[in-house]
Coordinates of C-alpha atoms in Angstrom, one line a residue:
M149 CA 108.6 128.0 92.9
T150 CA 105.5 128.9 90.9
P151 CA 103.0 126.1 89.7
E152 CA 104.2 126.8 86.2
E153 CA 107.9 126.2 87.2
N154 CA 107.0 123.0 89.1
L155 CA 105.1 121.6 86.2
A156 CA 107.9 122.4 83.8
N157 CA 110.4 120.6 86.1
L158 CA 108.0 117.6 86.4
A159 CA 107.7 117.4 82.6
Q160 CA 111.4 117.4 82.3
L161 CA 111.8 114.6 84.8
L162 CA 109.2 112.5 83.0
K163 CA 110.5 113.3 79.6
G164 CA 111.6 110.1 77.8
V165 CA 110.3 107.8 80.5
N166 CA 109.0 104.5 79.1
H167 CA 105.8 104.4 81.1
K168 CA 104.9 100.9 79.9
A169 CA 108.2 99.3 80.9
P170 CA 107.9 96.7 83.7
I171 CA 110.2 98.5 86.1
N172 CA 109.6 99.3 89.8
S173 CA 107.7 102.5 90.2
R174 CA 110.3 104.1 92.5
H175 CA 113.1 103.4 90.1
K176 CA 111.2 104.6 87.1
Y177 CA 109.6 107.7 88.6
G178 CA 112.0 108.3 91.5
A179 CA 113.0 111.9 90.7
A180 CA 109.4 112.9 89.8
L181 CA 108.1 111.3 93.0
S182 CA 110.6 113.4 95.0
L183 CA 109.4 116.6 93.4
I184 CA 105.7 115.8 94.1
A185 CA 106.6 114.7 97.6
D186 CA 108.3 118.1 98.2
C187 CA 105.2 119.9 96.8
A188 CA 102.9 117.8 99.1
Q189 CA 105.3 118.1 102.1
L190 CA 105.5 114.4 102.4
P191 CA 108.4 111.9 102.7
P192 CA 109.3 110.5 99.2
N193 CA 108.4 107.0 100.3
D194 CA 104.8 108.2 101.1
V195 CA 104.1 108.9 97.4
Y196 CA 103.6 106.3 94.7
A197 CA 102.9 106.7 91.0
S198 CA 101.8 104.4 88.2
Q199 CA 100.7 104.9 84.6
I200 CA 96.9 104.2 84.2
S201 CA 95.7 103.5 80.7
K202 CA 92.1 102.3 81.4
P203 CA 89.7 102.2 84.3
D204 CA 90.1 98.5 85.1
N205 CA 93.9 99.0 85.7
L206 CA 93.5 101.6 88.4
D207 CA 92.7 99.2 91.2
V208 CA 95.4 96.8 90.3
R209 CA 98.3 99.2 89.7
L210 CA 97.6 101.4 92.7
G211 CA 96.6 98.6 95.1
Q212 CA 98.6 95.5 94.7
S213 CA 102.3 96.2 95.4
K214 CA 103.4 96.8 99.0
D215 CA 104.8 100.3 98.1
A216 CA 101.4 101.2 96.5
R217 CA 99.4 100.1 99.5
N218 CA 101.7 101.9 102.0
A219 CA 101.7 105.2 100.2
K220 CA 99.7 108.1 101.7
L221 CA 99.4 109.7 98.2
A222 CA 98.8 107.8 95.0
I223 CA 99.5 109.4 91.7
A224 CA 97.7 108.2 88.5
L225 CA 99.7 109.2 85.4
I226 CA 97.4 109.4 82.4
L227 CA 99.0 109.5 79.0
D228 CA 97.8 111.9 76.3
G229 CA 94.3 111.0 75.0
K230 CA 93.6 108.4 77.7
L231 CA 91.6 110.6 80.1
N232 CA 87.8 110.0 80.0
N233 CA 84.8 110.1 82.4
S234 CA 85.1 106.3 83.0
L235 CA 88.6 106.7 84.3
I236 CA 87.7 109.6 86.6
G237 CA 84.7 107.5 87.9
A238 CA 87.1 104.6 88.6
A239 CA 89.4 107.0 90.5
N240 CA 86.5 108.3 92.6
K241 CA 85.4 104.7 93.3
F242 CA 89.0 103.7 94.2
S243 CA 89.3 106.5 96.7
Q244 CA 85.8 105.8 98.1
E245 CA 86.2 102.1 98.6
Y246 CA 89.8 102.1 100.0
G247 CA 89.9 105.5 101.7
R248 CA 93.0 106.4 99.6
T249 CA 94.2 109.9 98.7
L250 CA 94.7 110.1 94.9
L251 CA 95.8 112.7 92.4
L252 CA 95.3 112.4 88.6
L253 CA 98.0 113.9 86.4
E254 CA 97.3 114.1 82.6
Q255 CA 100.0 114.3 79.9
K256 CA 99.7 116.5 76.9
E257 CA 101.8 116.3 73.8
D258 CA 101.9 118.9 71.1
A259 CA 104.3 120.8 68.9
A260 CA 105.8 122.6 72.0
G261 CA 106.6 119.2 73.6
E262 CA 105.3 117.2 76.5
S263 CA 103.6 118.8 79.5
W264 CA 101.6 117.6 82.5
R265 CA 98.7 119.1 84.5
P266 CA 96.8 118.0 87.6
V267 CA 93.2 117.1 86.7
A268 CA 91.5 116.0 90.0
G269 CA 92.2 115.0 93.5
F270 CA 90.3 112.5 95.7
S271 CA 90.3 112.0 99.5
S272 CA 87.9 110.7 102.2
A273 CA 85.6 113.3 103.6
G274 CA 86.7 114.3 107.1
D275 CA 90.3 113.3 106.6
K276 CA 91.9 116.7 107.3
K277 CA 95.5 115.5 106.6
A278 CA 94.6 114.2 103.2
L279 CA 92.7 117.3 102.3
A280 CA 95.6 119.5 103.4
T281 CA 97.9 117.4 101.2
L282 CA 95.8 118.0 98.2
E283 CA 95.5 121.7 99.0
R284 CA 99.3 122.0 99.1
L285 CA 99.5 120.3 95.7
K286 CA 97.0 122.9 94.4
E287 CA 99.3 125.7 95.5
S288 CA 102.3 124.0 94.0
L289 CA 101.0 122.5 90.8
G290 CA 98.0 124.7 89.9
S291 CA 94.3 124.5 90.5
F292 CA 92.3 121.3 90.2
E293 CA 89.0 119.9 91.5
I294 CA 89.1 118.1 94.9
R295 CA 86.5 115.5 95.5
Q296 CA 85.8 114.3 99.0
T297 CA 84.3 110.8 99.0
Q298 CA 82.1 109.5 101.8
G299 CA 81.5 105.8 101.0
Q300 CA 84.5 104.5 103.0
L301 CA 83.3 106.0 106.2
F302 CA 79.7 105.0 105.7
S303 CA 80.7 101.4 104.9
V304 CA 83.0 100.9 107.9
T305 CA 80.8 102.5 110.5
G306 CA 77.6 101.0 109.2
F307 CA 76.1 104.5 108.8
T308 CA 73.7 105.0 105.8
H309 CA 73.2 108.0 103.7
D310 CA 69.6 108.2 104.9
A311 CA 70.8 108.2 108.6
I312 CA 73.3 111.0 107.9
G313 CA 70.6 112.9 106.0
H314 CA 68.2 112.6 108.9
A315 CA 70.9 113.9 111.3
L316 CA 71.5 116.9 109.1
V317 CA 67.8 117.7 108.9
K318 CA 67.9 117.8 112.8
G319 CA 70.4 120.6 112.5
G320 CA 73.7 118.7 112.3
N321 CA 76.7 119.5 110.2
L322 CA 78.1 116.8 107.9
R323 CA 81.7 118.1 108.0
A324 CA 81.6 118.2 111.8
V325 CA 80.1 114.7 112.0
L326 CA 82.8 113.3 109.7
S327 CA 85.7 115.2 111.4
A328 CA 84.6 114.0 114.8
A329 CA 84.9 110.4 113.6
T330 CA 88.5 110.8 112.4
E331 CA 90.1 113.7 114.3
T332 CA 90.2 112.7 118.0
D333 CA 91.2 109.5 119.8
Q334 CA 87.7 109.2 121.2
G335 CA 86.2 109.6 117.7
L336 CA 88.5 106.9 116.3
D337 CA 87.6 104.6 119.2
E338 CA 84.0 105.1 118.3
V339 CA 84.6 104.2 114.7
E340 CA 86.6 101.1 115.6
A341 CA 83.8 100.0 117.9
A342 CA 81.3 100.6 115.1
V343 CA 83.4 98.5 112.7
V344 CA 83.5 95.6 115.2
Q345 CA 79.8 95.9 115.9
R346 CA 78.9 96.0 112.2
R347 CA 81.2 93.0 111.5
R348 CA 79.5 91.0 114.3
Q349 CA 76.2 91.7 112.7
I350 CA 77.5 90.4 109.3
V351 CA 78.9 87.2 111.0
A352 CA 75.5 86.6 112.7
Q353 CA 73.7 87.0 109.4
L354 CA 76.1 84.6 107.7
Q355 CA 75.7 82.0 110.6
Q356 CA 71.9 82.1 109.9
L357 CA 72.5 81.8 106.1
V358 CA 74.8 78.7 106.3
A359 CA 72.4 77.0 108.8
R360 CA 69.4 77.5 106.5
P361 CA 68.4 74.5 104.3
G362 CA 68.7 75.2 100.6
T363 CA 71.5 77.7 100.8
T364 CA 73.7 77.3 97.8
E365 CA 77.4 77.9 96.9
T366 CA 76.3 80.9 94.8
D367 CA 74.5 82.3 97.8
L368 CA 77.7 82.1 99.9
Q369 CA 79.9 83.6 97.2
R370 CA 77.6 86.5 97.0
A371 CA 77.3 86.9 100.8
L372 CA 81.1 86.6 101.4
G373 CA 81.8 89.2 98.7
V374 CA 85.0 91.1 99.5
K375 CA 85.0 90.4 103.3
H376 CA 88.6 89.2 103.5
W377 CA 88.6 89.9 107.2
L378 CA 86.5 86.8 107.8
F379 CA 89.6 84.7 107.0
G380 CA 91.9 86.3 109.5
G381 CA 94.2 89.3 110.0
R382 CA 97.1 88.1 107.8
Y383 CA 95.1 88.9 104.7
V384 CA 95.1 92.5 103.4
G385 CA 92.5 92.2 100.6
I386 CA 91.1 90.2 97.7
I387 CA 92.9 90.4 94.3
P388 CA 90.5 91.8 91.7
R389 CA 91.5 89.1 89.2
R390 CA 90.0 85.6 89.5
K391 CA 91.7 83.9 86.5
F392 CA 95.5 83.3 86.6
T393 CA 96.0 80.0 84.8
F394 CA 94.4 79.1 81.5
L395 CA 91.7 76.7 82.7
D396 CA 90.9 77.9 86.2
E397 CA 88.9 80.6 87.9
Y398 CA 89.2 81.1 91.7
D399 CA 86.3 81.9 94.1
I400 CA 88.3 84.2 96.5
P401 CA 92.0 84.9 95.7
L402 CA 93.3 86.5 98.9
L403 CA 96.4 88.7 99.1
C404 CA 98.5 88.0 102.1
A405 CA 100.4 90.7 104.0
D406 CA 103.7 89.3 102.7
G407 CA 102.5 89.6 99.0
S408 CA 101.7 85.9 98.5
L409 CA 98.5 84.4 97.2
H410 CA 96.0 82.3 99.1
I411 CA 93.1 80.7 97.2
V412 CA 89.8 80.1 98.9
E413 CA 87.5 77.5 97.2
I414 CA 83.9 78.0 98.3
K415 CA 81.5 75.1 98.3
G416 CA 77.9 74.8 99.5
P417 CA 77.0 74.4 103.2
C418 CA 74.2 71.9 102.7
I419 CA 76.2 68.7 102.3
E420 CA 74.6 65.8 104.0
R421 CA 77.5 63.3 103.4
L422 CA 80.2 65.7 104.5
I423 CA 81.6 62.8 106.6
V424 CA 80.7 59.1 106.2
K425 CA 81.2 55.9 108.2
H426 CA 83.8 53.5 106.7
R427 CA 84.8 50.3 108.5
G428 CA 83.8 51.6 111.9
H429 CA 85.5 54.9 111.5
L430 CA 84.3 58.4 110.3
I431 CA 86.1 59.8 107.2
V432 CA 85.4 62.8 104.9
G433 CA 82.9 62.2 102.1
K434 CA 83.2 62.3 98.4
E435 CA 82.4 66.0 98.1
V436 CA 85.4 66.9 100.3
H437 CA 87.7 64.7 98.2
E438 CA 86.5 66.3 95.0
A439 CA 86.9 69.8 96.3
V440 CA 90.5 69.1 97.5
G441 CA 91.3 67.4 94.2
Q442 CA 90.0 70.5 92.4
T443 CA 92.2 72.7 94.5
V444 CA 95.3 70.4 94.0
N445 CA 94.9 71.0 90.3
Y446 CA 94.8 74.8 90.9
L447 CA 98.1 74.7 92.9
R448 CA 99.8 72.4 90.4
A449 CA 98.9 74.7 87.5
L450 CA 100.2 77.7 89.4
D451 CA 103.4 75.9 90.2
D452 CA 103.8 74.8 86.5
Q453 CA 103.1 78.3 85.1
R454 CA 104.5 80.5 87.9
T455 CA 107.4 82.0 86.0
A456 CA 105.3 83.1 83.0
L457 CA 102.4 84.3 85.2
Q458 CA 104.8 86.3 87.4
T459 CA 106.1 88.2 84.4
E460 CA 102.6 88.7 82.9
L461 CA 101.1 90.0 86.2
S462 CA 104.0 92.4 86.7
E463 CA 104.4 93.7 83.1
E464 CA 100.8 93.7 81.9
L465 CA 98.9 94.6 85.2
G466 CA 101.5 95.9 87.5
M467 CA 100.6 93.3 90.1
E468 CA 103.3 92.1 92.4
V469 CA 102.0 88.8 93.7
D470 CA 104.3 86.1 95.0
L471 CA 103.2 82.8 93.4
R472 CA 105.8 80.6 95.0
R473 CA 104.2 77.9 97.1
V474 CA 100.6 79.2 96.9
R475 CA 98.3 77.9 99.7
S476 CA 94.6 77.2 99.6
S477 CA 91.6 76.7 101.8
V478 CA 88.4 74.8 101.0
V479 CA 85.3 76.0 102.9
I480 CA 82.6 73.4 102.7
G481 CA 79.6 72.1 104.7
H482 CA 77.9 72.9 108.0
P483 CA 77.2 70.6 110.9
A484 CA 73.5 71.4 110.8
H485 CA 73.1 69.6 107.5
V486 CA 75.2 66.5 108.1
R487 CA 73.7 63.0 108.5
V488 CA 75.7 59.7 108.7
A489 CA 74.1 56.4 107.9
G490 CA 73.9 54.3 111.1
V491 CA 74.8 57.3 113.3
G492 CA 72.3 59.9 112.4
M493 CA 73.3 63.5 113.1
P494 CA 76.9 63.5 114.3
S495 CA 78.1 65.9 116.9
R496 CA 80.1 69.0 116.1
L497 CA 83.1 67.4 117.8
Q498 CA 82.9 64.3 115.6
I499 CA 82.8 66.4 112.4
D500 CA 85.7 68.6 113.6
Q501 CA 87.9 65.7 114.6
T502 CA 87.3 63.9 111.3
I503 CA 88.2 66.9 109.2
R504 CA 91.1 67.7 111.5
A505 CA 92.5 64.2 111.0
Y506 CA 92.1 64.6 107.2
N507 CA 93.9 68.0 107.3
S508 CA 96.8 66.5 109.2
H509 CA 97.8 64.6 106.0
L510 CA 97.5 67.6 103.7
S511 CA 100.4 70.0 103.0
R512 CA 99.3 73.3 101.3
I513 CA 95.5 72.8 101.6
E514 CA 93.2 73.2 104.6
V515 CA 89.6 72.1 104.7
L516 CA 87.2 73.8 107.1
T517 CA 83.5 74.1 107.6
Y518 CA 81.5 77.3 107.6
S519 CA 81.0 76.8 111.3
E520 CA 84.8 76.8 111.9
L521 CA 85.3 79.9 109.6
L522 CA 82.5 82.0 111.2
D523 CA 83.2 80.9 114.8
S524 CA 86.9 82.0 114.3
A525 CA 85.8 85.3 112.9
E526 CA 83.3 85.8 115.8
Q527 CA 86.0 85.0 118.3
A528 CA 88.5 87.5 116.8
L529 CA 85.8 90.2 116.8
R530 CA 84.9 89.4 120.5
F531 CA 88.6 89.8 121.3
E532 CA 88.7 93.2 119.5
G533 CA 85.6 94.3 121.4
E534 CA 87.0 93.3 124.8
K535 CA 90.3 95.0 123.9
G536 CA 88.4 98.2 123.1
D537 CA 86.4 98.0 126.3
G538 CA 89.7 97.6 128.2

C-alpha cells in the first residue's frame, strides 16, 4: 500500500477512540498497533502506543507499564493542537536517556475529518535495527525527520563528547565508532565492560563521599541521582513522581521488575549515635528509630489510600504501579562516623550485627548503612567483571 492509503487506514482505525479513557493500550489501540507493526515489520507485541498531551507525561506513559518498557517501538499519539517544541524536545530526551526507539504521530482535525501524520522518529545512534525500523516506517507512512541520539551510548560507556570529538579529529568516523560498539559480540562485550568499569568508579567516588566528615543528606540525594542499579538487579528504574500521598514526598521511589513500588528513604551518613549502649547491649540510636517511624507512616498512608491512588495513577498519568504491600529501605549512617559512649569507635561487625538484630523484628522495612549499600553494589560489579573475563 502507499503511504497515503496506510495513513487513511490508520485514521479510520483511530476514529472515535477515546484517547483519554483509562483503558489498556493494547485494547484501545490494538488494530492501529497491528497496522503500524506491519509497516515496521515487527511483531504486534513489540509496538506500544499512548496519547501524549504534554512533555511531562511522555516519560510516564511510555516508560511505566511492562508493555511499554518491553516494546521495541514506542508511538506517541499527539492530539490536534498539542504538538510543540517542548514536546519534541521531551521525545528527544526520552530516546536519548533510555535508548528507546520512538515515533511521533500527530492528529489533524478539519472539515474533511480526522487524519494522522508522522512528525519525527528518534533512535540511538549506531543502532542499525532501530534505524531500519524507522526507515521502513518512512516508506510506509510518508517522510519524516529521523533523529539519532547519542547521549545513551556516551553515558553508559563513560565516553565524553570531547573524547569522541578528539577521536574524529584524529581521522575517525563517528558512525563507525558507534556501530562497532553495538553491532558485534566483541563490541557489545567492550560496552558491557565499560559500563562495569564506569559503575565501579561511581561506587568508589560514593565510598569517599560517605566517609568524608560533613557530607549531608542532600549531598547523597544529589550523588545517588537516578542510579537505581546501586540497590540491586531487581529494580528497573526510578519512578519520576516523588509524591503519591497527600503529605509525603519520597527520596527514591524504585520500580521493581514485577511492577511494585519500593521506597528508599535517604538519611545522612555522618551520624555519631547510629548505635548506642543500653544496659550493657548495643541498640540502634534515636535517628534510626525516627527514620523508620517516618517510613512506617509512608507505608500506612499508601495502604490507606491505595485504591484511590491506583486509579489516579492509571487514569491521569498512565502509570501501572502495584501499590499492594509496598516495601521500603532506610539508608542511614556510616561506620566511619560512629562513636559509642564507653566504647569509643565500634567495629564494623558490631554496627552490622546491631542493625541486623533490629531488622529481624521489622516486616516491610529494612535499615542499612551506606557501607552495606555500596559494598553490595561493589560486590555485584566485581561478579559482573569476573563473569565477563570468564
